[in-house]
Coordinates of C-alpha atoms in Angstrom, one line a residue:
L213 CA 0.0 0.0 0.0
W214 CA 2.9 2.4 0.7
F215 CA 4.2 1.7 -2.8
C216 CA 0.8 2.5 -4.4
S217 CA 0.7 5.7 -2.4
Y218 CA 4.2 6.5 -3.6
L219 CA 3.3 6.0 -7.2
E220 CA 0.2 8.1 -6.8
K221 CA 1.8 11.0 -5.1
N222 CA 5.3 11.1 -6.7
V223 CA 5.8 9.0 -9.8
I224 CA 2.6 9.8 -11.6
P225 CA 2.9 13.6 -11.3
A226 CA 6.6 13.4 -12.5
V227 CA 5.6 11.8 -15.8
N228 CA 2.4 13.7 -16.2
N229 CA 3.6 15.1 -19.5
N230 CA 4.0 11.7 -21.1
A231 CA 0.5 10.4 -21.8
E232 CA 1.5 6.9 -22.7
A233 CA 3.7 6.5 -19.6
V234 CA 0.9 7.9 -17.5
T235 CA -1.6 5.4 -18.9
E236 CA 0.8 2.5 -18.5
I237 CA 1.7 3.4 -14.9
Q238 CA -2.0 4.0 -14.0
N239 CA -2.9 0.5 -15.3
L240 CA -0.1 -1.1 -13.3
Y241 CA -1.2 0.8 -10.3
V242 CA -4.8 -0.5 -10.6
E243 CA -3.5 -4.0 -11.1
L244 CA -1.2 -3.9 -8.1
K245 CA -3.9 -2.4 -5.8
D246 CA -6.4 -5.1 -6.9
Y247 CA -3.8 -7.8 -6.1
V248 CA -3.2 -6.4 -2.6
D249 CA -6.9 -5.9 -1.9
H250 CA -7.6 -9.6 -2.7
Y251 CA -4.5 -11.2 -1.5
F252 CA -6.2 -13.2 1.3
D253 CA -9.0 -14.3 -0.9
T254 CA -6.7 -16.9 -2.5
L255 CA -4.4 -17.7 0.4
D256 CA -5.0 -21.2 1.8
I257 CA -4.4 -20.8 5.5
Q258 CA -5.6 -24.3 6.4
E259 CA -3.0 -25.8 4.1
E260 CA -0.2 -23.8 5.7
V261 CA -1.5 -24.9 9.2
N262 CA -1.6 -28.5 8.2
N263 CA 1.9 -28.3 6.7
K264 CA 3.2 -26.8 10.0
L265 CA 1.5 -29.5 12.1
D266 CA 3.0 -32.2 9.8
E267 CA 6.4 -30.6 10.3
M268 CA 6.0 -30.5 14.2
A269 CA 4.8 -34.1 14.2
E270 CA 7.8 -35.3 12.3
S271 CA 10.2 -33.3 14.6
G272 CA 8.5 -34.6 17.8
E273 CA 7.6 -31.0 18.9
L274 CA 3.9 -31.8 18.8
T275 CA 4.3 -34.9 21.0
E276 CA 6.1 -32.8 23.6
I277 CA 3.3 -30.2 23.6
I278 CA 0.6 -32.8 24.1
A279 CA 2.6 -34.5 26.9
A280 CA 3.0 -31.2 28.7
Y281 CA -0.7 -30.6 28.5
L282 CA -1.5 -34.1 30.0
N283 CA 0.9 -33.4 32.8
I284 CA -0.6 -30.0 33.2
K285 CA 0.3 -27.5 36.0
S286 CA -2.9 -25.6 35.7
L287 CA -6.4 -26.8 36.7
L288 CA -7.4 -30.5 36.5
T289 CA -10.9 -31.7 37.4
F290 CA -12.1 -35.0 38.8
D291 CA -15.5 -36.3 39.8
T292 CA -14.5 -37.5 43.3
L293 CA -11.7 -37.6 45.8
A294 CA -11.0 -41.3 44.8
D295 CA -10.7 -40.3 41.2
M296 CA -8.1 -37.6 42.1
K297 CA -6.2 -40.1 44.2
A298 CA -6.0 -42.6 41.3
A299 CA -5.0 -40.1 38.6
E300 CA -1.7 -40.6 36.8
N301 CA -1.4 -37.2 35.2
I302 CA -1.0 -35.0 38.3
Q303 CA 2.4 -33.4 38.9
E304 CA 3.9 -31.0 41.4
G305 CA 2.4 -27.6 41.0
S306 CA -1.0 -28.8 39.6
K307 CA -4.2 -27.4 40.9
V308 CA -7.0 -29.9 41.2
K309 CA -10.8 -29.5 41.6
T310 CA -13.1 -32.2 42.6
F311 CA -16.9 -32.1 42.1
G312 CA -17.7 -34.2 45.1
Y313 CA -16.1 -36.2 48.0
Y314 CA -17.8 -39.6 47.6
T315 CA -20.1 -38.8 44.6
V316 CA -20.6 -35.9 42.2
N317 CA -22.5 -33.0 43.7
D318 CA -22.6 -34.5 47.3
G319 CA -21.4 -31.2 48.7
G320 CA -17.8 -32.3 49.3
G321 CA -16.1 -30.9 46.2
A322 CA -13.0 -28.8 46.9
T323 CA -9.9 -27.3 45.2
Y324 CA -6.4 -28.7 46.1
Y325 CA -2.8 -27.7 45.4
V326 CA -0.3 -30.4 44.6
R327 CA 3.1 -30.3 46.3
Q328 CA 5.9 -32.5 47.6
V329 CA 5.3 -34.6 50.7
Q330 CA 6.8 -33.1 53.9
N331 CA 7.9 -34.9 57.0
T332 CA 5.3 -33.1 59.0
D333 CA 2.3 -34.1 56.8
T334 CA -0.5 -36.3 58.2
E335 CA -2.3 -37.7 55.2
N336 CA -5.9 -38.0 56.3
D337 CA -8.0 -37.7 53.1
M338 CA -9.3 -34.5 54.5
D339 CA -7.0 -31.5 54.2
I340 CA -3.9 -33.6 53.2
V341 CA -4.6 -36.2 50.6
A342 CA -2.2 -38.9 49.5
L343 CA -1.8 -39.3 45.7
L344 CA -0.8 -42.2 43.3
D345 CA 2.7 -40.6 43.1
E346 CA 3.9 -41.3 46.7
D347 CA 6.2 -38.2 46.6
L348 CA 3.2 -35.9 46.2
V349 CA 0.2 -34.8 48.2
A350 CA -2.9 -32.7 47.5
E351 CA -3.4 -30.0 50.1
I352 CA -6.9 -28.4 50.3
E353 CA -6.7 -24.8 49.1
K354 CA -7.4 -22.4 51.9
P355 CA -10.8 -20.7 51.2
I356 CA -12.8 -18.1 53.1
S357 CA -14.7 -21.0 54.7
I358 CA -14.8 -24.8 54.5
N359 CA -17.7 -27.2 54.8
I360 CA -17.6 -30.4 56.8
K361 CA -18.5 -32.5 53.7
Q362 CA -15.2 -31.5 52.1
F363 CA -13.6 -33.3 55.1
G364 CA -15.6 -36.5 54.4
A365 CA -18.6 -36.0 56.6
K366 CA -21.5 -37.9 55.0
G367 CA -24.5 -36.6 56.8
D368 CA -26.5 -39.8 56.3
N369 CA -27.1 -40.7 60.0
V370 CA -25.2 -44.0 59.4
H371 CA -21.5 -43.0 59.0
N372 CA -20.0 -41.7 62.2
D373 CA -18.9 -38.2 61.2
T374 CA -17.1 -37.2 64.4
E375 CA -13.5 -37.4 63.2
N376 CA -14.3 -35.6 59.9
I377 CA -16.2 -32.8 61.6
Q378 CA -13.6 -32.3 64.4
R379 CA -10.8 -32.2 61.8
A380 CA -12.7 -29.5 59.9
I381 CA -13.1 -27.5 63.1
D382 CA -9.4 -27.9 63.9
Y383 CA -8.4 -26.9 60.3
A384 CA -10.7 -23.8 60.4
V385 CA -9.3 -22.7 63.8
E386 CA -5.7 -23.2 62.5
N387 CA -6.4 -21.1 59.4
K388 CA -8.8 -18.6 60.9
I389 CA -11.7 -19.4 58.6
N390 CA -15.3 -20.4 59.2
I391 CA -17.1 -23.8 59.1
V392 CA -20.3 -24.4 57.1
C393 CA -22.5 -27.4 57.7
P394 CA -24.6 -28.3 54.6
E395 CA -27.9 -30.0 54.8
G396 CA -27.7 -33.5 56.3
D397 CA -28.2 -35.8 59.3
Y398 CA -24.7 -36.0 60.9
L399 CA -24.0 -38.8 63.4
I400 CA -21.5 -37.8 66.2
D401 CA -20.1 -39.0 69.5
H402 CA -18.9 -35.6 70.7
I403 CA -17.3 -32.5 69.2
D404 CA -15.4 -29.5 70.5
I405 CA -16.1 -26.1 69.0
Y406 CA -13.5 -23.5 69.9
G407 CA -11.4 -20.6 68.6
E408 CA -12.4 -17.3 67.0
T409 CA -14.5 -18.9 64.2
S410 CA -18.1 -19.7 63.3
F411 CA -19.8 -23.1 63.1
K412 CA -23.0 -22.7 61.1
G413 CA -25.6 -24.8 59.5
V414 CA -27.1 -23.6 56.2
A415 CA -30.0 -21.4 57.2
Q416 CA -33.5 -22.7 56.2
K417 CA -32.0 -26.2 55.6
K418 CA -32.3 -29.3 57.7
V419 CA -29.0 -29.6 59.4
R420 CA -29.2 -32.1 62.2
F421 CA -26.7 -33.7 64.6
Y422 CA -27.6 -37.0 66.2
T423 CA -25.5 -38.6 69.0
T424 CA -24.3 -42.2 68.6
N425 CA -24.3 -42.8 72.3
N426 CA -21.3 -45.2 71.8
I427 CA -19.2 -43.4 74.4
N428 CA -19.9 -41.6 77.7
Y429 CA -19.7 -37.9 77.3
T430 CA -21.0 -35.1 79.5
N431 CA -22.0 -33.0 76.5
A432 CA -22.5 -33.7 72.9
I433 CA -20.9 -30.3 72.0
N434 CA -18.5 -28.4 74.1
I435 CA -18.0 -24.8 73.3
S436 CA -14.8 -23.2 74.6
G437 CA -14.1 -20.4 72.3
N438 CA -13.6 -16.6 72.4
S439 CA -15.9 -14.8 69.9
T440 CA -17.2 -18.1 68.6
Q441 CA -20.4 -18.2 66.6
V442 CA -22.6 -21.3 66.6
S443 CA -25.9 -21.4 64.8
D444 CA -28.6 -22.9 62.6
F445 CA -28.9 -26.6 63.4
M446 CA -30.7 -29.1 65.5
L447 CA -29.0 -31.3 68.1
I448 CA -30.7 -34.5 69.1
G449 CA -29.7 -36.8 72.0
T450 CA -30.2 -40.1 70.2
S451 CA -29.5 -41.5 66.7
D452 CA -33.2 -42.0 65.8
G453 CA -34.6 -38.9 67.4
N454 CA -36.5 -40.7 70.1
Y455 CA -35.7 -40.3 73.7
D456 CA -33.6 -43.2 75.2
S457 CA -33.1 -43.4 78.9
S458 CA -29.9 -45.5 78.4
A459 CA -28.2 -43.0 76.2
H460 CA -24.5 -42.3 77.1
V461 CA -24.3 -38.6 76.2
Q462 CA -26.0 -36.6 79.0
N463 CA -26.4 -33.0 77.8
G464 CA -26.6 -31.2 74.5
I465 CA -24.3 -28.2 74.9
G466 CA -21.9 -27.2 77.6
F467 CA -19.1 -24.5 78.0
T468 CA -15.5 -24.7 79.2
T469 CA -12.2 -22.8 78.9
T470 CA -10.4 -26.0 77.7
H471 CA -9.0 -24.4 74.5
E472 CA -9.0 -20.8 75.5
N473 CA -7.7 -18.9 78.6
Y474 CA -10.7 -16.6 78.1
A475 CA -14.0 -17.9 76.8
G476 CA -16.6 -15.3 76.1
R477 CA -18.4 -13.2 73.6
L478 CA -20.1 -16.3 72.3
D479 CA -23.0 -16.0 69.8
L480 CA -25.5 -18.9 69.8
H481 CA -28.3 -18.5 67.4
N482 CA -31.2 -20.6 66.1
I483 CA -30.3 -23.9 67.8
N484 CA -32.8 -26.7 68.6
I485 CA -31.8 -29.1 71.3
R486 CA -33.9 -32.1 72.3
A487 CA -34.2 -35.7 73.5
F488 CA -31.2 -35.7 75.9
T489 CA -31.1 -37.8 79.2
G490 CA -29.7 -34.7 80.9
S491 CA -30.3 -31.1 79.9
G492 CA -30.4 -29.2 76.6
I493 CA -27.8 -26.7 77.8
Y494 CA -25.9 -27.5 81.0
Q495 CA -23.4 -25.2 82.8
P496 CA -23.1 -25.8 86.5
S497 CA -21.0 -23.4 88.7
N498 CA -18.3 -26.0 89.3
I499 CA -17.3 -26.1 85.6
N500 CA -14.8 -23.4 84.6
S501 CA -16.4 -21.2 82.0
Y502 CA -16.9 -17.5 81.2
L503 CA -19.9 -16.3 79.2
A504 CA -19.4 -12.5 79.5
D505 CA -20.7 -10.5 76.6
S506 CA -22.4 -13.6 75.1
T507 CA -25.8 -13.8 73.5
F508 CA -28.1 -16.8 73.3
D509 CA -30.8 -16.0 70.6
K510 CA -33.5 -18.3 69.4
I511 CA -32.5 -21.3 71.5
Y512 CA -35.1 -24.0 71.7
C513 CA -34.7 -26.7 74.3
Y514 CA -37.5 -29.3 74.6
D515 CA -38.3 -32.9 75.4
N516 CA -35.2 -33.3 77.6
E517 CA -35.1 -35.5 80.7
G518 CA -33.3 -32.9 82.7
Y519 CA -33.5 -29.1 82.4
G520 CA -34.2 -27.2 79.3
C521 CA -31.3 -24.8 80.1
Y522 CA -29.3 -24.9 83.3
L523 CA -26.8 -22.0 83.8
E524 CA -24.9 -21.1 87.0
G525 CA -21.9 -19.1 88.0
N526 CA -21.7 -16.7 85.1
S527 CA -22.5 -13.0 84.5
D528 CA -23.0 -10.3 81.9
F529 CA -24.7 -12.1 79.1
S530 CA -28.2 -12.3 77.4
I531 CA -30.8 -14.9 76.6
I532 CA -33.4 -13.6 74.1
N533 CA -36.2 -14.9 72.0
S534 CA -35.9 -18.4 73.3
Y535 CA -38.3 -21.3 74.1
F536 CA -38.1 -24.0 76.7
A537 CA -40.8 -26.6 76.7
N538 CA -41.8 -30.1 77.9
N539 CA -38.6 -30.7 79.8
R540 CA -38.8 -33.0 82.8
K541 CA -37.2 -30.5 85.1
T542 CA -37.3 -26.7 85.1
G543 CA -37.4 -24.9 81.7
L544 CA -34.8 -22.3 82.5
H545 CA -32.7 -22.7 85.7
F546 CA -30.8 -19.5 86.0
A547 CA -28.3 -18.6 88.8
C548 CA -26.2 -15.9 87.1
S549 CA -25.8 -12.1 87.6
N550 CA -25.9 -8.8 85.7
C551 CA -27.7 -10.5 82.8
R552 CA -30.7 -9.8 80.5
L553 CA -33.6 -12.2 79.9
L554 CA -35.9 -11.0 77.1
N555 CA -38.8 -12.6 75.3
I556 CA -38.5 -16.1 76.7
K557 CA -41.3 -18.7 76.9
S558 CA -41.3 -21.6 79.3
F559 CA -44.2 -24.1 78.9
L560 CA -45.2 -27.6 80.1
N561 CA -42.0 -28.1 82.1
G562 CA -41.5 -30.1 85.3
V563 CA -42.9 -33.3 86.9
G564 CA -43.3 -34.2 90.5
I565 CA -40.9 -36.8 92.0
Y566 CA -42.9 -39.2 94.1
D567 CA -41.5 -40.1 97.6
A568 CA -43.0 -43.5 98.5
S569 CA -41.9 -43.3 102.1
L570 CA -43.9 -40.0 102.6
G571 CA -46.6 -40.8 100.1
T572 CA -46.2 -37.3 98.6
Q573 CA -44.7 -35.4 95.7
Q574 CA -41.5 -34.0 97.0
T575 CA -39.8 -32.1 94.2
R576 CA -41.4 -29.5 92.0
Y577 CA -39.9 -28.1 88.9
H578 CA -40.8 -24.8 87.3
G579 CA -41.1 -22.6 84.3
F580 CA -38.3 -20.3 85.5
Y581 CA -36.0 -20.8 88.5
L582 CA -34.2 -17.5 89.2
S583 CA -31.5 -16.9 91.7
T584 CA -29.8 -13.8 90.4
Y585 CA -28.4 -10.3 91.0
A586 CA -29.0 -7.2 89.0
T587 CA -30.7 -9.0 86.1
I588 CA -33.4 -7.5 83.9
I589 CA -36.3 -9.9 83.1
T590 CA -38.6 -8.6 80.4
N591 CA -41.6 -10.0 78.5
C592 CA -41.0 -13.6 79.7
T593 CA -44.0 -16.0 79.8
A594 CA -44.5 -19.2 81.9
Q595 CA -47.6 -21.4 81.4
E596 CA -48.7 -24.9 82.3
N597 CA -45.6 -25.8 84.3
Y598 CA -45.8 -28.4 87.0
G599 CA -44.4 -26.2 89.7
D600 CA -44.3 -22.4 89.7
G601 CA -44.3 -20.2 86.7
F602 CA -41.5 -18.2 88.3
K603 CA -39.6 -19.6 91.3
L604 CA -37.5 -16.8 92.8
E605 CA -34.8 -17.3 95.4
N606 CA -32.2 -14.8 96.5
C607 CA -33.0 -12.3 93.8
N608 CA -31.5 -8.9 94.5
K609 CA -31.7 -5.6 92.6
C610 CA -33.5 -7.2 89.6
V611 CA -35.9 -5.5 87.3
F612 CA -39.1 -7.3 86.1
N613 CA -41.1 -5.8 83.2
D614 CA -44.2 -7.2 81.5
N615 CA -43.8 -10.8 82.4
T616 CA -46.8 -13.2 82.5
T617 CA -47.7 -16.5 84.2
D618 CA -50.7 -18.6 84.6
A619 CA -52.6 -19.7 87.8
N620 CA -49.4 -21.2 89.4
G621 CA -48.2 -17.6 89.7
I622 CA -44.9 -16.5 91.3
L623 CA -43.6 -18.0 94.5

């Protein structure tokens, strides 16, 4: 094109006086421009590509490129964890994604990074996975949160998911990330939730934890964290959901300082606890714990053989929007100070314990038992409890606002 322009602007004017030369050059110019304009119309690109591929195949270059692709260091995908473990084309530096743990779309899919085995590795098919090449492992990629099915929990109420769930919690605490529990029925012996993390079910989904009752534990779940959030699931004291007086796990949730020097600022939200031989929530004064600045919101404890919720020896926390019903003993036994009780309902709790020698009922349980200092009790309701609606002992400097009870009244 530059040559055409050169002819047009320089050569043609220079020979403008020679008509024959002008005509000839003009014709050549038109011919050259037409050739340039239609050059690619006749060019066979595919033939050139085929020739180049033939040349690369003969030289071995094409084979090397294909081999490098099969031993790729970018993203490889597999249906399940077992498929990843059996793969022959994984090499150091690869990134691997699985679409499920046991089966495709079972909720356990994850992304892994492949690296050399280290002496400190514990290969567990959870966060560190052994591969076909014994010198390599796949380590789960650190996300914002992990779900317990990525660590092998099945949620089928058959497989004991205790080890998988506890490892997911330990990993989350180590890496300062959160734990998500997808929909499922998880069978557990006992788990410890601790650290500055959250342990949450998927809201509006059926996330249920059943106890195996294979081993004696005081609590199905111990919480011993600082700023720990626990929410959105149901906790059931047996494996089939029916009350069993021979069950080994006594209570649903308890609190300790086992993992933290300071345990407080806990956030418990939307938790249902039922069918335990002991209490839904149990925290006696002789167990070291510290619940300051904690909030229990939408806690539902019912159908337990002991108390709905039994709390002693703590201070400066709140229980709000909660419900305690049909527990064999008192709905809410509360011996703490400087707290707030708001919008709590306690129904149908308590039975009399018959003393045959005296021929009378000796023990009465209540809707609320309160032995507290400087606590505000607002809009709480007690109805149809065996004993008193509100049983008050040693209450000092408390404030009662808009609470209601039935004929049993306040003692």
